[in-house]
XYZ file of C-alpha atoms in Angstrom:
617
model
C 25.473 -27.724 1.943
C 28.058 -25.480 3.495
C 28.323 -24.726 7.187
C 26.925 -21.815 9.071
C 28.581 -18.820 7.424
C 26.639 -15.877 8.795
C 28.747 -13.262 10.578
C 28.482 -12.734 14.302
C 25.870 -10.163 15.278
C 26.749 -6.735 16.475
C 25.413 -5.232 19.644
C 21.761 -4.412 19.924
C 22.445 -0.699 20.465
C 25.356 1.193 19.021
C 26.390 4.829 18.852
C 25.712 6.410 15.470
C 23.008 6.150 12.861
C 20.864 3.044 12.604
C 20.975 0.956 9.420
C 18.080 2.226 7.244
C 15.306 0.162 5.705
C 14.832 0.277 1.937
C 12.219 -1.600 -0.034
C 12.047 -1.543 -3.856
C 9.305 -3.470 -5.647
C 7.129 -3.249 -8.719
C 3.345 -3.527 -9.185
C 1.074 -3.996 -12.131
C -1.343 -1.429 -10.783
C -1.581 1.789 -12.779
C 0.407 4.726 -11.332
C -2.553 6.750 -10.071
C -4.146 3.640 -8.409
C -0.863 2.790 -6.661
C -0.483 6.343 -5.376
C -4.060 6.499 -4.126
C -3.614 3.126 -2.349
C -0.424 4.291 -0.724
C -2.003 7.598 0.446
C -4.898 5.668 1.944
C -2.679 3.384 3.899
C -0.454 6.249 5.028
C -3.502 8.241 6.241
C -4.782 5.205 8.125
C -1.430 4.732 9.831
C -1.239 8.450 10.831
C -4.707 8.245 12.251
C -3.832 5.154 14.285
C -0.798 6.973 15.675
C -3.049 9.885 16.802
C -1.917 12.365 14.122
C -4.085 14.559 12.073
C -5.253 12.973 8.859
C -3.768 14.795 5.820
C -6.172 16.192 3.264
C -6.349 14.358 -0.124
C -3.527 15.207 -2.487
C -4.879 16.868 -5.678
C -4.049 14.962 -8.783
C -2.186 16.885 -11.560
C -2.096 15.661 -15.146
C 1.189 14.102 -16.244
C 3.558 16.727 -17.281
C 1.668 19.629 -15.785
C 3.255 21.814 -13.069
C 2.539 20.359 -9.651
C 4.234 22.952 -7.454
C 1.978 23.855 -4.551
C 2.349 25.359 -1.138
C -0.006 25.494 1.857
C -1.809 28.648 2.741
C 0.936 29.558 5.177
C 3.823 28.738 2.823
C 3.044 30.255 -0.508
C 5.568 30.363 -3.297
C 5.893 33.603 -5.272
C 6.248 33.687 -8.998
C 9.908 34.666 -8.623
C 10.601 31.425 -6.724
C 9.143 29.121 -9.436
C 9.605 29.126 -13.142
C 8.280 27.080 -16.040
C 10.130 23.775 -16.373
C 11.580 23.996 -12.840
C 11.392 21.071 -10.411
C 8.068 20.918 -8.538
C 8.136 22.338 -5.017
C 6.906 19.981 -2.300
C 3.814 20.824 -0.333
C 4.533 20.865 3.420
C 1.726 19.928 5.881
C 1.955 20.098 9.635
C -0.116 17.298 11.156
C 0.619 17.924 14.857
C 3.436 18.687 17.157
C 6.708 18.156 15.159
C 4.938 15.907 12.556
C 5.680 17.101 8.993
C 4.454 15.611 5.702
C 5.974 16.749 2.445
C 4.226 15.809 -0.773
C 5.354 16.428 -4.385
C 4.585 15.044 -7.794
C 5.648 15.722 -11.378
C 7.494 14.426 -14.401
C 10.653 12.377 -14.193
C 13.905 13.988 -15.193
C 13.917 13.988 -18.943
C 10.439 15.467 -19.327
C 6.792 14.407 -19.098
C 7.275 11.936 -21.887
C 9.772 10.014 -19.749
C 7.177 9.269 -17.002
C 6.044 10.683 -13.722
C 6.476 10.311 -9.966
C 4.619 10.989 -6.671
C 6.501 11.159 -3.338
C 5.607 11.373 0.336
C 8.062 12.203 3.069
C 6.839 11.922 6.650
C 8.892 13.138 9.642
C 7.919 12.234 13.204
C 9.679 12.794 16.548
C 11.785 10.008 18.027
C 13.879 9.722 21.233
C 17.074 11.695 20.556
C 16.212 12.345 16.960
C 13.667 12.225 14.122
C 12.176 9.319 12.212
C 11.790 9.812 8.440
C 9.672 7.706 6.166
C 9.846 8.337 2.385
C 7.455 6.668 -0.089
C 8.115 7.144 -3.841
C 5.943 5.814 -6.715
C 7.591 6.193 -10.122
C 6.418 4.996 -13.533
C 8.351 5.197 -16.775
C 6.179 5.569 -19.891
C 5.281 2.068 -21.037
C 6.888 0.342 -18.033
C 5.774 -1.070 -14.664
C 5.096 0.992 -11.594
C 7.990 1.081 -9.125
C 7.396 1.575 -5.428
C 10.181 2.487 -3.017
C 9.774 2.779 0.764
C 12.660 4.088 2.861
C 12.796 4.396 6.657
C 15.627 5.962 8.550
C 16.430 7.681 11.900
C 18.260 10.956 12.164
C 19.998 11.302 15.553
C 20.555 14.612 17.257
C 23.980 13.692 18.504
C 26.921 11.504 17.441
C 27.273 9.784 20.808
C 23.584 8.836 21.216
C 22.963 5.040 21.408
C 20.268 3.983 19.003
C 18.992 0.581 17.733
C 21.418 -0.895 15.197
C 18.733 -1.098 12.505
C 15.529 0.691 11.677
C 12.570 -1.758 12.097
C 10.444 -2.765 9.184
C 7.728 -0.072 8.838
C 4.203 -1.271 9.361
C 3.333 0.471 6.136
C 5.506 -2.069 4.285
C 3.599 -5.007 5.759
C 0.228 -3.564 4.762
C 1.228 -2.351 1.287
C 2.908 -5.484 -0.054
C -0.272 -7.655 -0.353
C -2.419 -4.689 -1.501
C 0.009 -3.816 -4.258
C 0.498 -7.397 -5.401
C 4.158 -6.399 -5.208
C 6.652 -8.262 -7.335
C 10.415 -8.495 -7.777
C 11.059 -9.612 -11.368
C 9.396 -13.074 -11.573
C 8.711 -13.342 -7.810
C 5.699 -12.211 -5.855
C 6.928 -10.418 -2.703
C 4.897 -11.831 0.219
C 4.924 -10.262 3.640
C 5.308 -13.754 5.245
C 7.001 -17.019 4.238
C 5.056 -19.347 1.868
C 5.162 -23.146 1.858
C 6.425 -24.787 -1.379
C 5.158 -28.181 -2.474
C 6.799 -30.708 -4.829
C 4.752 -29.414 -7.748
C 6.130 -25.845 -7.254
C 9.820 -26.745 -7.088
C 10.400 -25.997 -10.820
C 8.894 -22.566 -10.522
C 11.001 -21.775 -7.440
C 14.224 -22.803 -9.222
C 13.202 -20.665 -12.227
C 12.717 -17.775 -9.826
C 16.136 -18.309 -8.268
C 17.868 -18.364 -11.645
C 15.943 -15.486 -13.208
C 18.226 -12.565 -14.055
C 15.556 -9.976 -13.277
C 15.495 -10.951 -9.607
C 16.927 -8.145 -7.418
C 15.954 -9.269 -3.899
C 17.442 -12.222 -2.070
C 15.336 -15.387 -1.724
C 15.284 -17.125 1.666
C 14.523 -20.818 1.582
C 13.872 -22.649 4.854
C 13.941 -26.437 5.361
C 12.077 -28.475 7.943
C 13.692 -31.016 10.224
C 12.644 -34.556 9.337
C 11.410 -35.304 12.829
C 9.198 -32.225 13.305
C 5.746 -31.365 11.905
C 5.748 -28.792 9.144
C 3.068 -26.552 10.632
C 4.675 -26.314 14.082
C 8.092 -25.482 12.626
C 6.668 -22.763 10.337
C 4.631 -21.080 13.076
C 7.142 -21.467 15.953
C 10.443 -20.921 14.130
C 10.205 -19.742 10.494
C 7.687 -16.938 10.901
C 9.507 -15.259 13.798
C 12.826 -15.816 11.966
C 11.463 -13.999 8.882
C 9.894 -11.162 10.793
C 12.496 -8.594 9.621
C 12.374 -9.573 5.981
C 9.169 -8.111 4.488
C 10.087 -5.992 1.419
C 13.729 -7.026 1.732
C 13.525 -10.660 0.594
C 11.046 -13.325 -0.515
C 10.805 -16.318 1.866
C 9.759 -19.899 1.232
C 9.535 -23.084 3.247
C 10.147 -26.447 1.536
C 7.672 -29.153 2.616
C 9.100 -32.725 2.855
C 8.105 -33.546 -0.750
C 9.659 -30.408 -2.148
C 12.902 -30.741 -0.224
C 14.039 -33.825 -2.090
C 13.369 -32.471 -5.565
C 14.915 -29.130 -4.708
C 18.136 -30.551 -3.405
C 18.471 -33.013 -6.260
C 18.127 -30.208 -8.761
C 20.450 -27.809 -6.852
C 23.279 -30.095 -5.992
C 25.694 -27.267 -5.056
C 23.051 -25.079 -3.470
C 21.086 -27.532 -1.214
C 19.396 -26.778 2.151
C 18.085 -29.351 4.633
C 17.917 -30.401 8.274
C 16.091 -27.223 9.516
C 18.698 -24.850 8.101
C 17.859 -21.690 6.193
C 19.700 -20.498 3.122
C 19.791 -17.033 1.545
C 20.021 -17.135 -2.254
C 21.455 -13.958 -3.598
C 20.642 -12.840 -7.217
C 22.230 -14.527 -10.199
C 22.235 -18.124 -8.949
C 24.231 -20.464 -11.205
C 22.989 -23.984 -10.248
C 25.730 -25.699 -12.279
C 28.610 -24.008 -10.489
C 30.125 -25.359 -7.336
C 31.960 -22.111 -6.710
C 28.712 -20.111 -6.902
C 27.260 -22.225 -4.084
C 29.718 -20.557 -1.687
C 28.133 -17.103 -2.321
C 24.773 -18.061 -0.676
C 25.031 -18.130 3.159
C 23.433 -20.774 5.299
C 22.095 -20.309 8.775
C 22.287 -23.632 10.691
C 19.426 -25.043 12.728
C 21.476 -25.059 15.981
C 22.071 -21.253 15.766
C 18.427 -20.644 14.941
C 17.077 -22.627 17.943
C 19.634 -21.090 20.289
C 18.063 -17.651 19.922
C 15.403 -17.114 17.222
C 15.325 -13.329 17.664
C 19.087 -13.026 17.370
C 19.034 -15.316 14.350
C 16.385 -13.165 12.706
C 18.755 -10.161 12.938
C 21.557 -12.183 11.290
C 19.158 -13.382 8.548
C 18.127 -9.847 7.703
C 21.591 -8.428 7.610
C 22.516 -9.534 4.073
C 19.151 -8.449 2.541
C 19.563 -5.010 4.196
C 23.089 -4.661 2.861
C 22.016 -5.680 -0.646
C 19.059 -3.189 -0.511
C 21.491 -0.343 0.405
C 24.034 -1.240 -2.244
C 21.768 -1.941 -5.149
C 21.496 0.884 -7.706
C 18.095 2.351 -8.236
C 16.047 1.122 -11.301
C 15.982 3.839 -14.004
C 12.493 5.198 -13.115
C 13.391 5.789 -9.470
C 16.822 7.151 -10.382
C 15.089 9.720 -12.589
C 13.140 11.153 -9.650
C 14.516 14.558 -8.723
C 15.645 15.257 -5.180
C 12.974 16.692 -2.889
C 12.631 20.473 -3.073
C 11.173 22.239 -0.050
C 11.370 26.016 0.122
C 13.056 27.386 3.207
C 11.066 29.540 5.634
C 11.288 33.229 4.758
C 13.875 35.186 6.644
C 12.602 37.665 9.287
C 15.055 40.235 7.994
C 13.677 40.084 4.538
C 12.648 43.367 2.970
C 8.932 43.982 3.132
C 7.306 44.212 -0.336
C 5.265 47.212 0.849
C 8.415 49.183 1.756
C 10.441 48.474 -1.409
C 8.870 46.086 -4.000
C 11.960 46.192 -6.215
C 14.351 45.282 -3.353
C 11.958 42.486 -2.310
C 11.936 41.002 -5.842
C 15.698 41.227 -6.033
C 16.122 39.434 -2.669
C 13.670 36.743 -3.684
C 15.563 36.204 -6.952
C 18.893 35.844 -5.017
C 17.229 33.330 -2.666
C 15.791 31.404 -5.636
C 19.229 31.271 -7.320
C 20.958 30.041 -4.192
C 18.217 27.368 -3.658
C 18.609 26.267 -7.258
C 22.421 25.919 -6.833
C 22.032 23.980 -3.581
C 19.557 21.664 -5.238
C 21.807 21.153 -8.240
C 24.630 20.085 -5.833
C 22.258 17.645 -4.079
C 21.153 16.156 -7.426
C 24.796 15.849 -8.459
C 25.659 14.009 -5.212
C 22.733 11.707 -5.693
C 23.686 10.958 -9.246
C 27.261 10.311 -8.234
C 26.116 7.899 -5.537
C 24.127 5.951 -8.167
C 27.175 5.762 -10.427
C 29.289 4.486 -7.617
C 26.718 1.821 -6.766
C 26.553 0.627 -10.402
C 30.329 0.621 -10.635
C 30.675 -1.445 -7.479
C 28.056 -3.905 -8.628
C 29.873 -4.385 -11.967
C 33.202 -4.799 -10.186
C 31.770 -7.410 -7.803
C 30.243 -9.338 -10.735
C 33.514 -9.180 -12.686
C 35.588 -10.252 -9.652
C 33.281 -13.112 -9.030
C 33.356 -14.303 -12.644
C 37.125 -13.931 -12.718
C 37.489 -15.842 -9.414
C 35.328 -18.702 -10.732
C 37.285 -18.797 -13.981
C 40.575 -18.819 -12.044
C 39.387 -21.562 -9.753
C 38.555 -23.878 -12.600
C 41.339 -26.365 -13.493
C 43.509 -25.464 -16.424
C 42.388 -27.222 -19.632
C 44.334 -30.367 -20.455
C 44.779 -32.519 -23.480
C 41.760 -34.771 -24.066
C 41.694 -37.968 -22.033
C 39.047 -39.870 -23.935
C 40.723 -42.571 -26.041
C 37.856 -42.490 -28.609
C 38.912 -38.951 -29.652
C 42.703 -38.913 -29.753
C 43.129 -36.582 -32.682
C 42.513 -33.242 -31.023
C 45.481 -30.853 -31.414
C 46.064 -27.189 -30.875
C 47.308 -24.461 -33.088
C 50.441 -23.186 -31.409
C 49.807 -19.635 -32.518
C 46.375 -18.977 -30.950
C 45.610 -22.003 -28.816
C 42.154 -22.701 -30.447
C 40.870 -26.207 -30.705
C 41.099 -27.273 -34.343
C 39.084 -30.563 -34.320
C 36.415 -31.810 -32.009
C 36.376 -33.288 -28.564
C 33.414 -33.223 -26.281
C 34.579 -30.365 -24.125
C 35.868 -27.088 -25.611
C 38.947 -26.093 -23.747
C 39.495 -22.509 -24.970
C 38.354 -19.508 -22.997
C 36.242 -18.340 -25.906
C 34.353 -20.752 -28.153
C 35.461 -20.973 -31.748
C 33.115 -20.445 -34.619
C 33.231 -23.419 -36.973
C 32.926 -23.390 -40.734
C 29.255 -22.831 -41.585
C 28.065 -25.716 -43.783
C 28.001 -24.824 -47.414
C 30.653 -22.149 -47.179
C 34.364 -22.201 -47.794
C 36.260 -20.896 -44.813
C 37.884 -21.919 -41.590
C 37.055 -21.526 -37.894
C 37.464 -18.071 -36.475
C 37.683 -17.040 -32.838
C 34.727 -15.314 -31.354
C 35.587 -11.775 -30.506
C 36.375 -11.292 -26.826
C 34.444 -8.091 -26.504
C 30.739 -9.011 -26.844
C 28.259 -6.309 -27.734
C 25.666 -5.357 -25.144
C 22.534 -7.459 -24.796
C 19.366 -6.018 -26.347
C 17.063 -4.082 -24.021
C 13.866 -5.115 -25.891
C 12.555 -7.570 -28.415
C 12.551 -5.006 -31.247
C 16.269 -4.741 -30.896
C 16.662 -8.518 -30.442
C 14.839 -9.286 -33.697
C 16.894 -6.666 -35.539
C 20.076 -8.370 -34.345
C 19.123 -12.030 -34.667
C 21.270 -12.440 -37.775
C 24.281 -12.136 -35.503
C 23.885 -15.886 -34.928
C 25.109 -17.567 -38.131
C 23.913 -21.102 -37.266
C 20.401 -20.010 -36.083
C 17.570 -19.260 -38.497
C 14.395 -17.566 -37.302
C 11.427 -18.889 -39.278
C 8.479 -17.595 -37.223
C 6.426 -14.443 -37.063
C 8.221 -11.541 -35.571
C 4.917 -10.015 -34.432
C 4.677 -12.492 -31.529
C 8.131 -11.455 -30.248
C 7.565 -7.691 -30.811
C 4.258 -7.860 -28.885
C 6.192 -8.739 -25.706
C 7.618 -5.163 -25.611
C 4.039 -3.844 -24.976
C 3.604 -5.878 -21.787
C 3.967 -3.895 -18.579
C 5.565 -6.845 -16.772
C 8.206 -7.680 -19.428
C 10.920 -5.069 -18.860
C 14.319 -5.713 -20.422
C 14.799 -8.997 -18.498
C 12.858 -11.230 -21.000
C 14.720 -9.830 -23.994
C 18.131 -10.315 -22.245
C 17.272 -13.833 -21.186
C 16.129 -14.711 -24.718
C 19.458 -13.352 -26.022
C 21.316 -15.529 -23.460
C 19.383 -18.537 -24.810
C 20.171 -17.662 -28.434
C 23.839 -17.195 -27.630
C 23.976 -20.625 -25.931
C 22.194 -22.226 -28.808
C 24.682 -20.754 -31.246
C 27.633 -22.011 -29.235
C 26.016 -25.473 -28.957
C 25.400 -25.500 -32.739
C 29.033 -24.632 -33.433
C 30.089 -27.774 -31.516
C 27.224 -29.963 -32.713
C 27.958 -29.505 -36.430
C 31.463 -30.954 -35.689
C 30.058 -33.793 -33.623
C 31.670 -32.352 -30.463
C 28.570 -31.297 -28.469
C 28.410 -34.549 -26.472
C 24.591 -34.601 -26.357
C 21.603 -32.397 -26.933
C 21.210 -28.822 -25.863
C 19.883 -29.781 -22.416
C 23.025 -31.721 -21.732
C 25.112 -28.895 -23.075
C 23.531 -26.543 -20.514
C 24.111 -28.996 -17.684
C 27.775 -29.389 -18.633
C 28.589 -26.101 -20.308
C 32.230 -26.191 -21.646
C 34.665 -23.713 -20.075
C 34.534 -20.341 -21.819
C 31.120 -20.798 -23.337
C 27.994 -18.945 -22.372
C 26.040 -20.662 -19.628
C 22.235 -20.926 -19.819
C 20.277 -22.289 -16.854
C 19.573 -26.003 -17.396
C 16.196 -25.702 -15.761
C 15.070 -23.318 -18.425
C 16.018 -25.671 -21.305
C 13.150 -28.092 -21.947
C 13.578 -31.031 -24.245
C 9.967 -31.440 -25.305
C 6.327 -30.914 -24.516
C 4.267 -33.202 -22.314
C 2.346 -36.158 -23.703
C -0.894 -34.203 -23.063
C 0.215 -31.404 -25.295
C 1.514 -33.723 -28.029
C -1.697 -35.674 -28.135
C -3.948 -32.627 -28.174
C -4.690 -31.774 -31.808
C -5.049 -27.992 -31.408
C -2.106 -27.568 -29.027
C 0.120 -29.679 -31.237
C -0.910 -27.670 -34.298
C 0.262 -24.450 -32.557
C 3.736 -25.984 -32.253
C 3.922 -27.115 -35.934
C 6.169 -24.246 -36.922
C 7.839 -23.256 -40.307
C 11.027 -24.892 -41.477
C 12.746 -25.012 -44.920
C 11.771 -27.623 -47.432
C 15.174 -29.302 -46.951
C 14.133 -30.130 -43.368
C 10.598 -31.289 -44.088
C 8.756 -31.296 -47.426
C 5.599 -30.015 -45.669
C 7.635 -26.897 -44.587
C 6.359 -27.476 -41.045
C 7.875 -29.399 -38.082
C 6.844 -29.998 -34.467
C 8.987 -27.869 -32.226
C 8.471 -29.213 -28.733
C 11.939 -28.249 -27.482
C 11.824 -24.747 -26.003
C 13.470 -22.305 -23.594
C 11.639 -20.732 -20.670
C 11.999 -16.950 -20.962
C 11.433 -15.635 -17.493
C 10.010 -17.315 -14.371
C 6.880 -19.439 -14.059
C 5.269 -21.911 -16.373
C 3.139 -19.316 -18.204
C 5.958 -16.873 -19.057
C 7.112 -16.472 -22.678
C 8.750 -19.356 -24.585
C 11.313 -19.710 -27.413
C 10.586 -22.885 -29.510
C 13.283 -24.343 -31.711
C 14.202 -27.375 -33.885
C 17.719 -28.847 -33.502
C 18.687 -29.955 -37.044
C 22.472 -29.820 -36.567
C 22.826 -33.413 -37.635
C 20.963 -32.736 -40.833
C 21.075 -29.295 -42.345
C 23.653 -28.160 -39.786
C 21.367 -25.456 -38.316
C 18.979 -24.703 -35.480
C 15.584 -23.288 -36.507
C 13.798 -20.872 -34.109
C 10.138 -21.052 -34.985
C 8.512 -19.032 -32.205
C 9.364 -16.344 -29.645
C 6.331 -15.064 -27.748
C 3.870 -15.667 -24.990
C 3.371 -19.205 -23.746
C 1.484 -21.336 -26.312
C -1.687 -23.035 -25.138
C -1.362 -25.892 -22.636
C -3.099 -27.124 -19.460
C -1.992 -24.036 -17.513
C -2.778 -21.390 -20.025
C -6.032 -22.807 -21.315
């Protein structure tokens, strides 16, 4: 475990704007139910603060115009037009308390999905507090919920808190929404992990769909678990709800966790923040995930809580919006009518002309705002790609240069001076890109894998259409099981991309295995992935099913999957080896049979929801 690498804290109060709070989660609730729940909690909070309770928001069918104004702020026909962005309804709920509400289709039309938004502005010392809640659902996808809290100061020299506190609305909404971040449930408070749950936690850390940081706390060996959690961990994680998921390792879980994550361990009362895209097999990757030492925590828990929340807040501000939220148009509120406006009674034509000019100016201003918002999203995505590329390049540069094989049992490896590719086998491939061996039964020679890999599929329909891109893998199962995953609200594109990662790693393993150069089975290949080959998380590669599954007649029959007659005369074989697609023990699986030593191929017999076992039964 590395030393304490959190930056020193800034002052409690600084001139300038406070760091905003941004929460982005998903829920399995339908869109209308999530909006109704959010409105209910917002109304309860306003009532508790002594404000007027807003009237219920009328529900408009998806795709229908939802432009509305209050009785004192009516929009004329000249100010709205068919297909224009909905105008927010503005409600005054007391002295300087404003609530803007709008709803409508996402950019791209009603078929793309819909959104509902609430923006609340309340007075604050030397400024205004603003709370924005957005619920967006893309057709066929999960419901996204985003909560933003910020403070607008009235002057540049005013001293304000360095960060906006976590809104109480976030703490109440998270458990009611059953909020999730990819494979993880986003709890408002830290949760204790036992030894039986370590595998699921590691799956969660390695899952590519995870967007939020995961904070894992350890317990000193000489202190009771309950006291440490209540007196230290809970206050330490007070600023994390909606920004990170937090866990505490009990003594039994600590050992298994640290053995599995050799380069990412945490112990002795320290707390570690695991950023997205954890690579448990990489020593260099371990340096990315900061550790907060026990000594610094006990010195000042409140100060340490601010340090712990700094990285999650930065990540929340830098992350690009998911597509449904990025497709929400900027808020459109009509300006108050000018007192110098021409009275319709005096000159109706002049009044209509003036309103048309105002509408055109408002439309131009809004287009500029939308363009700035889109540009900001493009910058965020570009920065994220650059950071990832720089990290990958740094890790590749830090690895030692490949050398000639040292193992005396394999002295015949030599290189082609023209392209540097390995021509005959050793255990470790030493080229930057793996070479494709001659496929058994064909006349040819090894060819280098192209350096520019095509994009990963976004769904299982695309994955199944492209599965022939893996020459040493043969899919023998029923495509319907895989295609059915596209219809699940919780799947997203993460399952398909992770399955593609697994197929890519299986292909590269098979290329080495048919030459006798793999150095073990696929699990060992994942644990010691050769340089330049595609890494697949070892924890997601399972060698076989449990004895319970193997001895259960029905469950074993489910895993007797199709193979060619050259593999088994019955045209069926037990495929216990599988890949975990997504987090958790009940997520989809990819079952395969490694026959590289026989027919020289790997047979994928099943891609779909988890087959029956003790957890799914």
